[in-house]
PDB file of C-alpha atoms and ligand atoms in Angstrom:
ATOM      1  CA  MET T 947      25.899-163.467 -58.893  1.00 95.00           C
ATOM      2  CA  ILE T 948      22.422-161.953 -57.050  1.00 97.00           C
ATOM      3  CA  ILE T 949      18.847-162.985 -58.264  1.00 98.00           C
ATOM      4  CA  THR T 950      15.794-159.861 -57.282  1.00 98.00           C
ATOM      5  CA  ILE T 951      12.523-160.937 -56.971  1.00 98.00           C
ATOM      6  CA  ASP T 952      10.252-158.552 -55.714  1.00 97.00           C
ATOM      7  CA  GLY T 953       6.507-158.317 -55.367  1.00 95.00           C
ATOM      8  CA  PRO T 954       3.204-157.580 -53.490  1.00 93.00           C
ATOM      9  CA  ALA T 955       1.879-159.788 -49.832  1.00 87.00           C
ATOM     10  CA  GLY T 956       1.163-163.344 -50.543  1.00 87.00           C
ATOM     11  CA  VAL T 957       2.295-163.595 -54.050  1.00 92.00           C
ATOM     12  CA  GLY T 958       4.590-166.545 -52.911  1.00 90.00           C
ATOM     13  CA  LYS T 959       7.413-164.868 -53.191  1.00 92.00           C
ATOM     14  CA  SER T 960       9.372-166.572 -49.467  1.00 91.00           C
ATOM     15  CA  THR T 961       8.557-169.783 -51.309  1.00 92.00           C
ATOM     16  CA  VAL T 962       9.378-168.968 -54.499  1.00 96.00           C
ATOM     17  CA  ALA T 963      12.184-167.345 -53.206  1.00 97.00           C
ATOM     18  CA  LYS T 964      13.459-170.418 -51.865  1.00 95.00           C
ATOM     19  CA  LEU T 965      13.609-172.946 -53.496  1.00 96.00           C
ATOM     20  CA  LEU T 966      14.885-170.959 -56.292  1.00 97.00           C
ATOM     21  CA  ALA T 967      17.950-170.440 -53.123  1.00 96.00           C
ATOM     22  CA  ALA T 968      18.095-174.527 -52.598  1.00 95.00           C
ATOM     23  CA  ARG T 969      18.152-175.559 -56.395  1.00 96.00           C
ATOM     24  CA  LEU T 970      21.152-173.061 -57.399  1.00 96.00           C
ATOM     25  CA  GLY T 971      22.204-173.562 -53.615  1.00 94.00           C
ATOM     26  CA  PHE T 972      22.732-169.814 -53.267  1.00 95.00           C
ATOM     27  CA  LEU T 973      22.236-168.282 -50.148  1.00 95.00           C
ATOM     28  CA  TYR T 974      18.058-166.914 -49.345  1.00 96.00           C
ATOM     29  CA  LEU T 975      18.336-163.667 -48.004  1.00 97.00           C
ATOM     30  CA  ASP T 976      14.450-162.162 -47.017  1.00 96.00           C
ATOM     31  CA  THR T 977      14.349-158.583 -46.305  1.00 97.00           C
ATOM     32  CA  GLY T 978      10.658-158.203 -45.522  1.00 95.00           C
ATOM     33  CA  ALA T 979      12.410-161.062 -41.641  1.00 97.00           C
ATOM     34  CA  LEU T 980      14.067-157.444 -41.058  1.00 98.00           C
ATOM     35  CA  TYR T 981      11.967-155.212 -41.833  1.00 98.00           C
ATOM     36  CA  ARG T 982       9.556-157.358 -38.947  1.00 97.00           C
ATOM     37  CA  ALA T 983      12.575-157.542 -36.631  1.00 98.00           C
ATOM     38  CA  VAL T 984      13.270-153.692 -36.828  1.00 98.00           C
ATOM     39  CA  ALA T 985       8.810-153.924 -36.168  1.00 98.00           C
ATOM     40  CA  TRP T 986       9.311-156.345 -33.401  1.00 98.00           C
ATOM     41  CA  LYS T 987      11.664-154.717 -31.501  1.00 98.00           C
ATOM     42  CA  VAL T 988       9.624-151.830 -31.728  1.00 98.00           C
ATOM     43  CA  LEU T 989       6.448-153.317 -30.580  1.00 98.00           C
ATOM     44  CA  LYS T 990       8.669-154.712 -27.691  1.00 98.00           C
ATOM     45  CA  ALA T 991       9.961-150.819 -26.510  1.00 98.00           C
ATOM     46  CA  GLY T 992       5.843-149.762 -26.996  1.00 98.00           C
ATOM     47  CA  ILE T 993       6.904-147.065 -29.579  1.00 98.00           C
ATOM     48  CA  SER T 994       3.886-146.263 -32.054  1.00 98.00           C
ATOM     49  CA  PRO T 995       4.947-147.810 -35.561  1.00 97.00           C
ATOM     50  CA  THR T 996       4.960-143.457 -37.144  1.00 95.00           C
ATOM     51  CA  ASP T 997       6.942-142.000 -33.805  1.00 97.00           C
ATOM     52  CA  GLN T 998      10.068-141.693 -36.906  1.00 97.00           C
ATOM     53  CA  GLU T 999      11.487-139.856 -33.961  1.00 97.00           C
ATOM     54  CA  ARG T1000      11.702-142.312 -31.158  1.00 98.00           C
ATOM     55  CA  ILE T1001      12.180-145.408 -34.051  1.00 98.00           C
ATOM     56  CA  LYS T1002      16.034-143.233 -35.112  1.00 98.00           C
ATOM     57  CA  THR T1003      16.623-143.218 -32.085  1.00 98.00           C
ATOM     58  CA  LEU T1004      15.624-146.581 -30.656  1.00 98.00           C
ATOM     59  CA  LEU T1005      17.923-148.067 -33.878  1.00 98.00           C
ATOM     60  CA  GLY T1006      21.040-145.814 -32.186  1.00 97.00           C
ATOM     61  CA  THR T1007      21.272-148.966 -29.293  1.00 96.00           C
ATOM     62  CA  THR T1008      19.856-152.134 -31.923  1.00 98.00           C
ATOM     63  CA  SER T1009      21.964-154.699 -33.451  1.00 98.00           C
ATOM     64  CA  LEU T1010      20.599-156.983 -36.511  1.00 98.00           C
ATOM     65  CA  GLU T1011      22.038-159.822 -36.990  1.00 97.00           C
ATOM     66  CA  ILE T1012      21.627-162.574 -40.480  1.00 97.00           C
ATOM     67  CA  GLN T1013      22.864-166.010 -39.471  1.00 96.00           C
ATOM     68  CA  PHE T1014      21.998-168.886 -42.187  1.00 94.00           C
ATOM     69  CA  HIS T1015      22.313-172.499 -41.413  1.00 88.00           C
ATOM     70  CA  ASN T1016      22.100-174.635 -44.187  1.00 78.00           C
ATOM     71  CA  SER T1017      20.175-172.478 -46.684  1.00 73.00           C
ATOM     72  CA  ALA T1018      17.715-171.334 -43.796  1.00 87.00           C
ATOM     73  CA  MET T1019      18.335-167.779 -42.510  1.00 94.00           C
ATOM     74  CA  ARG T1020      17.352-166.580 -38.923  1.00 97.00           C
ATOM     75  CA  VAL T1021      17.168-162.952 -37.989  1.00 98.00           C
ATOM     76  CA  LEU T1022      18.634-161.954 -34.335  1.00 98.00           C
ATOM     77  CA  ILE T1023      18.202-158.339 -32.676  1.00 98.00           C
ATOM     78  CA  ASP T1024      20.317-157.818 -29.615  1.00 97.00           C
ATOM     79  CA  GLY T1025      21.470-161.182 -29.705  1.00 97.00           C
ATOM     80  CA  ARG T1026      18.289-162.843 -29.268  1.00 98.00           C
ATOM     81  CA  ASP T1027      16.692-164.545 -32.205  1.00 98.00           C
ATOM     82  CA  VAL T1028      13.267-163.952 -33.449  1.00 98.00           C
ATOM     83  CA  THR T1029      12.975-165.886 -36.428  1.00 97.00           C
ATOM     84  CA  SER T1030      10.023-167.104 -35.435  1.00 95.00           C
ATOM     85  CA  GLU T1031       7.842-164.813 -33.404  1.00 97.00           C
ATOM     86  CA  LEU T1032       8.082-162.464 -37.195  1.00 96.00           C
ATOM     87  CA  ARG T1033       5.219-163.432 -39.370  1.00 90.00           C
ATOM     88  CA  THR T1034       2.020-162.756 -36.424  1.00 89.00           C
ATOM     89  CA  PRO T1035      -0.667-160.452 -37.964  1.00 86.00           C
ATOM     90  CA  GLU T1036       0.301-156.953 -35.624  1.00 94.00           C
ATOM     91  CA  VAL T1037       4.267-158.050 -36.627  1.00 96.00           C
ATOM     92  CA  SER T1038       3.172-157.537 -40.451  1.00 90.00           C
ATOM     93  CA  ALA T1039       0.609-154.475 -39.575  1.00 91.00           C
ATOM     94  CA  THR T1040       3.489-152.644 -37.867  1.00 96.00           C
ATOM     95  CA  ALA T1041       6.049-153.417 -40.520  1.00 95.00           C
ATOM     96  CA  SER T1042       4.218-152.231 -42.977  1.00 89.00           C
ATOM     97  CA  HIS T1043       4.650-148.630 -40.873  1.00 92.00           C
ATOM     98  CA  VAL T1044       7.685-148.537 -39.582  1.00 96.00           C
ATOM     99  CA  SER T1045       8.971-149.876 -43.818  1.00 93.00           C
ATOM    100  CA  ALA T1046       7.877-146.469 -44.912  1.00 91.00           C
ATOM    101  CA  ILE T1047       9.742-144.250 -42.389  1.00 95.00           C
ATOM    102  CA  PRO T1048      13.393-142.921 -44.498  1.00 95.00           C
ATOM    103  CA  ALA T1049      16.272-144.133 -41.543  1.00 97.00           C
ATOM    104  CA  VAL T1050      14.416-147.261 -41.094  1.00 98.00           C
ATOM    105  CA  ARG T1051      15.540-148.239 -44.764  1.00 96.00           C
ATOM    106  CA  GLU T1052      18.510-146.220 -44.625  1.00 97.00           C
ATOM    107  CA  TRP T1053      19.162-148.749 -41.479  1.00 98.00           C
ATOM    108  CA  LEU T1054      18.690-151.135 -43.553  1.00 98.00           C
ATOM    109  CA  LEU T1055      20.278-150.885 -46.564  1.00 98.00           C
ATOM    110  CA  PRO T1056      23.770-152.030 -46.014  1.00 98.00           C
ATOM    111  CA  ILE T1057      23.003-155.024 -44.061  1.00 97.00           C
ATOM    112  CA  GLN T1058      21.089-156.280 -47.002  1.00 98.00           C
ATOM    113  CA  ARG T1059      24.379-155.248 -49.027  1.00 97.00           C
ATOM    114  CA  GLN T1060      26.631-157.123 -46.645  1.00 97.00           C
ATOM    115  CA  VAL T1061      24.966-160.113 -47.547  1.00 96.00           C
ATOM    116  CA  GLY T1062      25.306-160.201 -51.167  1.00 95.00           C
ATOM    117  CA  GLU T1063      29.386-159.388 -50.816  1.00 95.00           C
ATOM    118  CA  ARG T1064      28.557-163.436 -48.835  1.00 92.00           C
ATOM    119  CA  GLY T1065      28.293-165.343 -51.551  1.00 92.00           C
ATOM    120  CA  SER T1066      25.157-165.896 -54.580  1.00 95.00           C
ATOM    121  CA  VAL T1067      21.681-164.993 -53.423  1.00 97.00           C
ATOM    122  CA  VAL T1068      18.440-164.868 -54.605  1.00 97.00           C
ATOM    123  CA  ALA T1069      17.509-161.985 -52.393  1.00 98.00           C
ATOM    124  CA  GLU T1070      13.268-161.231 -52.240  1.00 97.00           C
ATOM    125  CA  GLY T1071      11.015-158.468 -50.877  1.00 95.00           C
ATOM    126  CA  ARG T1072       9.904-155.068 -52.710  1.00 93.00           C
ATOM    127  CA  ASP T1073      13.074-152.924 -53.543  1.00 94.00           C
ATOM    128  CA  ILE T1074      15.300-155.267 -54.297  1.00 97.00           C
ATOM    129  CA  GLY T1075      16.080-154.441 -58.182  1.00 97.00           C
ATOM    130  CA  THR T1076      15.751-150.915 -57.223  1.00 95.00           C
ATOM    131  CA  THR T1077      17.345-149.753 -54.675  1.00 95.00           C
ATOM    132  CA  ILE T1078      19.075-152.449 -52.675  1.00 97.00           C
ATOM    133  CA  PHE T1079      20.595-154.589 -56.118  1.00 98.00           C
ATOM    134  CA  PRO T1080      19.753-152.387 -58.865  1.00 97.00           C
ATOM    135  CA  THR T1081      23.059-154.407 -61.255  1.00 97.00           C
ATOM    136  CA  ALA T1082      21.124-157.832 -59.787  1.00 97.00           C
ATOM    137  CA  THR T1083      22.594-160.636 -62.572  1.00 94.00           C
ATOM    138  CA  LEU T1084      18.578-161.053 -62.807  1.00 97.00           C
ATOM    139  CA  LYS T1085      15.624-159.468 -62.095  1.00 98.00           C
ATOM    140  CA  PHE T1086      11.918-161.025 -61.605  1.00 98.00           C
ATOM    141  CA  PHE T1087       8.644-159.555 -60.754  1.00 97.00           C
ATOM    142  CA  LEU T1088       5.485-161.278 -58.677  1.00 97.00           C
ATOM    143  CA  ASP T1089       2.373-160.386 -59.513  1.00 95.00           C
ATOM    144  CA  ALA T1090      -1.726-161.715 -58.456  1.00 95.00           C
ATOM    145  CA  ASP T1091      -4.711-160.575 -57.812  1.00 94.00           C
ATOM    146  CA  ALA T1092      -5.553-159.835 -54.232  1.00 93.00           C
ATOM    147  CA  ARG T1093      -8.183-162.339 -53.998  1.00 95.00           C
ATOM    148  CA  VAL T1094      -5.429-164.790 -54.592  1.00 94.00           C
ATOM    149  CA  ARG T1095      -2.620-163.578 -52.500  1.00 94.00           C
ATOM    150  CA  ALA T1096      -5.241-163.006 -49.585  1.00 95.00           C
ATOM    151  CA  GLU T1097      -6.294-166.931 -50.029  1.00 93.00           C
ATOM    152  CA  ARG T1098      -2.441-168.003 -50.007  1.00 90.00           C
ATOM    153  CA  ARG T1099      -1.964-165.942 -46.552  1.00 89.00           C
ATOM    154  CA  HIS T1100      -4.413-166.838 -44.722  1.00 91.00           C
ATOM    155  CA  ARG T1101      -3.981-170.673 -45.511  1.00 90.00           C
ATOM    156  CA  GLU T1102      -0.668-169.708 -44.283  1.00 86.00           C
ATOM    157  CA  LEU T1103      -1.553-168.276 -40.809  1.00 85.00           C
ATOM    158  CA  VAL T1104      -3.887-171.008 -40.498  1.00 90.00           C
ATOM    159  CA  ALA T1105      -0.984-173.422 -41.260  1.00 90.00           C
ATOM    160  CA  ALA T1106       0.893-171.462 -38.025  1.00 85.00           C
ATOM    161  CA  GLY T1107      -2.140-171.572 -35.425  1.00 87.00           C
ATOM    162  CA  HIS T1108      -3.215-168.342 -35.972  1.00 82.00           C
ATOM    163  CA  VAL T1109      -7.325-167.829 -36.187  1.00 81.00           C
ATOM    164  CA  GLY T1110      -9.072-165.457 -37.899  1.00 86.00           C
ATOM    165  CA  ALA T1111     -11.623-164.753 -41.285  1.00 91.00           C
ATOM    166  CA  ILE T1112     -10.609-164.374 -44.794  1.00 93.00           C
ATOM    167  CA  GLU T1113     -11.770-161.002 -45.308  1.00 94.00           C
ATOM    168  CA  THR T1114     -10.383-159.443 -41.977  1.00 93.00           C
ATOM    169  CA  THR T1115      -6.644-161.085 -44.034  1.00 91.00           C
ATOM    170  CA  TYR T1116      -7.802-159.475 -46.931  1.00 94.00           C
ATOM    171  CA  ARG T1117      -8.562-156.392 -45.597  1.00 94.00           C
ATOM    172  CA  ASP T1118      -4.991-156.462 -43.791  1.00 89.00           C
ATOM    173  CA  LEU T1119      -3.405-157.690 -47.320  1.00 91.00           C
ATOM    174  CA  SER T1120      -5.362-154.413 -49.319  1.00 92.00           C
ATOM    175  CA  ARG T1121      -4.413-152.288 -46.723  1.00 90.00           C
ATOM    176  CA  ARG T1122      -0.369-153.064 -46.829  1.00 85.00           C
ATOM    177  CA  ASP T1123      -0.493-153.884 -50.919  1.00 88.00           C
ATOM    178  CA  THR T1124      -2.192-149.829 -51.255  1.00 89.00           C
ATOM    179  CA  GLN T1125       0.929-148.627 -48.146  1.00 85.00           C
ATOM    180  CA  ASP T1126       3.498-150.972 -49.911  1.00 85.00           C
ATOM    181  CA  ARG T1127       2.830-149.184 -53.639  1.00 88.00           C
ATOM    182  CA  THR T1128       2.002-145.374 -52.604  1.00 89.00           C
ATOM    183  CA  ARG T1129       4.683-144.265 -50.463  1.00 84.00           C
ATOM    184  CA  SER T1130       7.093-141.418 -50.786  1.00 87.00           C
ATOM    185  CA  ILE T1131      10.206-143.839 -50.581  1.00 86.00           C
ATOM    186  CA  ALA T1132      11.146-146.922 -52.252  1.00 83.00           C
ATOM    187  CA  PRO T1133       7.814-147.822 -53.669  1.00 86.00           C
ATOM    188  CA  LEU T1134       7.045-151.336 -54.753  1.00 90.00           C
ATOM    189  CA  VAL T1135       7.767-151.234 -58.289  1.00 92.00           C
ATOM    190  CA  PRO T1136       8.872-153.209 -60.491  1.00 94.00           C
ATOM    191  CA  ALA T1137      12.713-152.642 -62.148  1.00 96.00           C
ATOM    192  CA  ALA T1138      12.305-151.697 -65.516  1.00 96.00           C
ATOM    193  CA  ASP T1139      14.589-154.773 -66.321  1.00 97.00           C
ATOM    194  CA  ALA T1140      12.833-156.688 -63.738  1.00 97.00           C
ATOM    195  CA  ARG T1141      10.961-159.776 -64.928  1.00 97.00           C
ATOM    196  CA  SER T1142       6.934-159.703 -64.360  1.00 96.00           C
ATOM    197  CA  ILE T1143       6.082-163.517 -63.720  1.00 97.00           C
ATOM    198  CA  ASP T1144       1.873-163.633 -62.852  1.00 96.00           C
ATOM    199  CA  THR T1145       1.386-166.027 -59.913  1.00 95.00           C
ATOM    200  CA  SER T1146      -2.333-166.137 -60.171  1.00 94.00           C
ATOM    201  CA  ASN T1147      -2.561-169.236 -61.652  1.00 95.00           C
ATOM    202  CA  LEU T1148       0.380-171.168 -61.500  1.00 95.00           C
ATOM    203  CA  ASP T1149       1.768-173.345 -58.791  1.00 93.00           C
ATOM    204  CA  VAL T1150       5.051-172.772 -57.064  1.00 94.00           C
ATOM    205  CA  GLU T1151       6.580-175.374 -58.810  1.00 96.00           C
ATOM    206  CA  GLN T1152       5.750-173.941 -61.873  1.00 97.00           C
ATOM    207  CA  VAL T1153       7.219-170.374 -61.635  1.00 97.00           C
ATOM    208  CA  VAL T1154      10.529-171.636 -59.982  1.00 98.00           C
ATOM    209  CA  GLU T1155      10.457-173.891 -63.588  1.00 97.00           C
ATOM    210  CA  GLN T1156      10.426-170.272 -65.098  1.00 97.00           C
ATOM    211  CA  MET T1157      12.175-169.139 -63.790  1.00 98.00           C
ATOM    212  CA  LEU T1158      15.173-172.153 -63.656  1.00 97.00           C
ATOM    213  CA  ALA T1159      14.635-171.127 -66.823  1.00 97.00           C
ATOM    214  CA  VAL T1160      15.647-168.079 -67.371  1.00 96.00           C
ATOM    215  CA  VAL T1161      18.447-168.779 -64.735  1.00 95.00           C
ATOM    216  CA  SER T1162      19.486-171.666 -67.723  1.00 94.00           C
ATOM    217  CA  ALA T1163      19.878-169.079 -70.652  1.00 92.00           C
ATOM    218  CA  VAL T1164      21.560-166.189 -68.298  1.00 86.00           C
ATOM    219  CA  LEU T1165      24.513-168.862 -66.608  1.00 78.00           C
TER     220      LEU T1165
HETATM  221  O1   DC A 834       7.731-159.797 -46.997  1.00 79.94           O
HETATM  222  P1   DC A 834       7.084-159.373 -45.737  1.00 79.94           P
HETATM  223  O2   DC A 834       5.523-159.669 -45.901  1.00 79.94           O
HETATM  224  O3   DC A 834       7.370-160.202 -45.094  1.00 79.94           O
HETATM  225  O4   DC A 834       7.546-157.726 -45.361  1.00 79.94           O
HETATM  226  C1   DC A 834       7.101-156.435 -44.712  1.00 79.94           C
HETATM  227  C2   DC A 834       6.913-155.594 -44.788  1.00 79.94           C
HETATM  228  O5   DC A 834       8.715-154.804 -45.150  1.00 79.94           O
HETATM  229  C3   DC A 834       5.725-155.228 -46.463  1.00 79.94           C
HETATM  230  O6   DC A 834       5.065-154.250 -45.382  1.00 79.94           O
HETATM  231  C4   DC A 834       6.727-154.575 -47.050  1.00 79.94           C
HETATM  232  C5   DC A 834       8.356-153.658 -46.217  1.00 79.94           C
HETATM  233  N1   DC A 834       9.085-154.180 -47.168  1.00 79.94           N
HETATM  234  C6   DC A 834       9.805-153.164 -47.672  1.00 79.94           C
HETATM  235  O7   DC A 834       9.325-152.592 -47.555  1.00 79.94           O
HETATM  236  N2   DC A 834      11.200-153.848 -48.299  1.00 79.94           N
HETATM  237  C7   DC A 834      11.301-155.071 -48.507  1.00 79.94           C
HETATM  238  N3   DC A 834      12.550-155.105 -49.076  1.00 79.94           N
HETATM  239  C8   DC A 834      11.171-156.019 -48.014  1.00 79.94           C
HETATM  240  C9   DC A 834       9.962-155.438 -47.246  1.00 79.94           C
END
């Protein structure tokens, strides 16, 4: 069984997806981490995040492995576990650029689909219900006011030890939103058969409860 959760940055997808997966005993696939891992390598290689040709060449000599430890997902790039290095503002900005490159999306497509063959999955990202798992059993699209999302993302960053103004987080998030929603390849849009949930005034537990109610109606 595959459950997809798509939505913009800072909407709470990761937290909700992780919890839902744990409650159901499913694997949790964070696809943003895969784009971030590619971005991490692009940054390390000193390549411009918009240099499509060099990034395509780079992917030719790159290996990416997804491991599940209990239900937590780890990402290994060329054998190195980079999971804890993926959530910095620099990697976020680069990931948004590299995710607009068709060769990157093509390269990550089979890697994502293979996880669906390992067992039941809760997969979250931007194009999961539309492109990666179009025949998923259940699809959710989460959205929330941009200010609310910036506050959530800011709290996450502060908790991880990053310093910076909330206005900067808001600007970065709005810029990424525009990039993610308007790119020509796999833009962020709800799948026609996705159930939308506005999380602006809901806490994590309330969102998960709503989802579980839908899951039990389907099972
Ligand atoms: O969800 P996230 O913030 O970790 O995602 C990082 C970037 O990757 C974000 O700018 C959008 C992109 N992304 C994507 O294009 N498609 C996905 N399925 C997941 C993430």
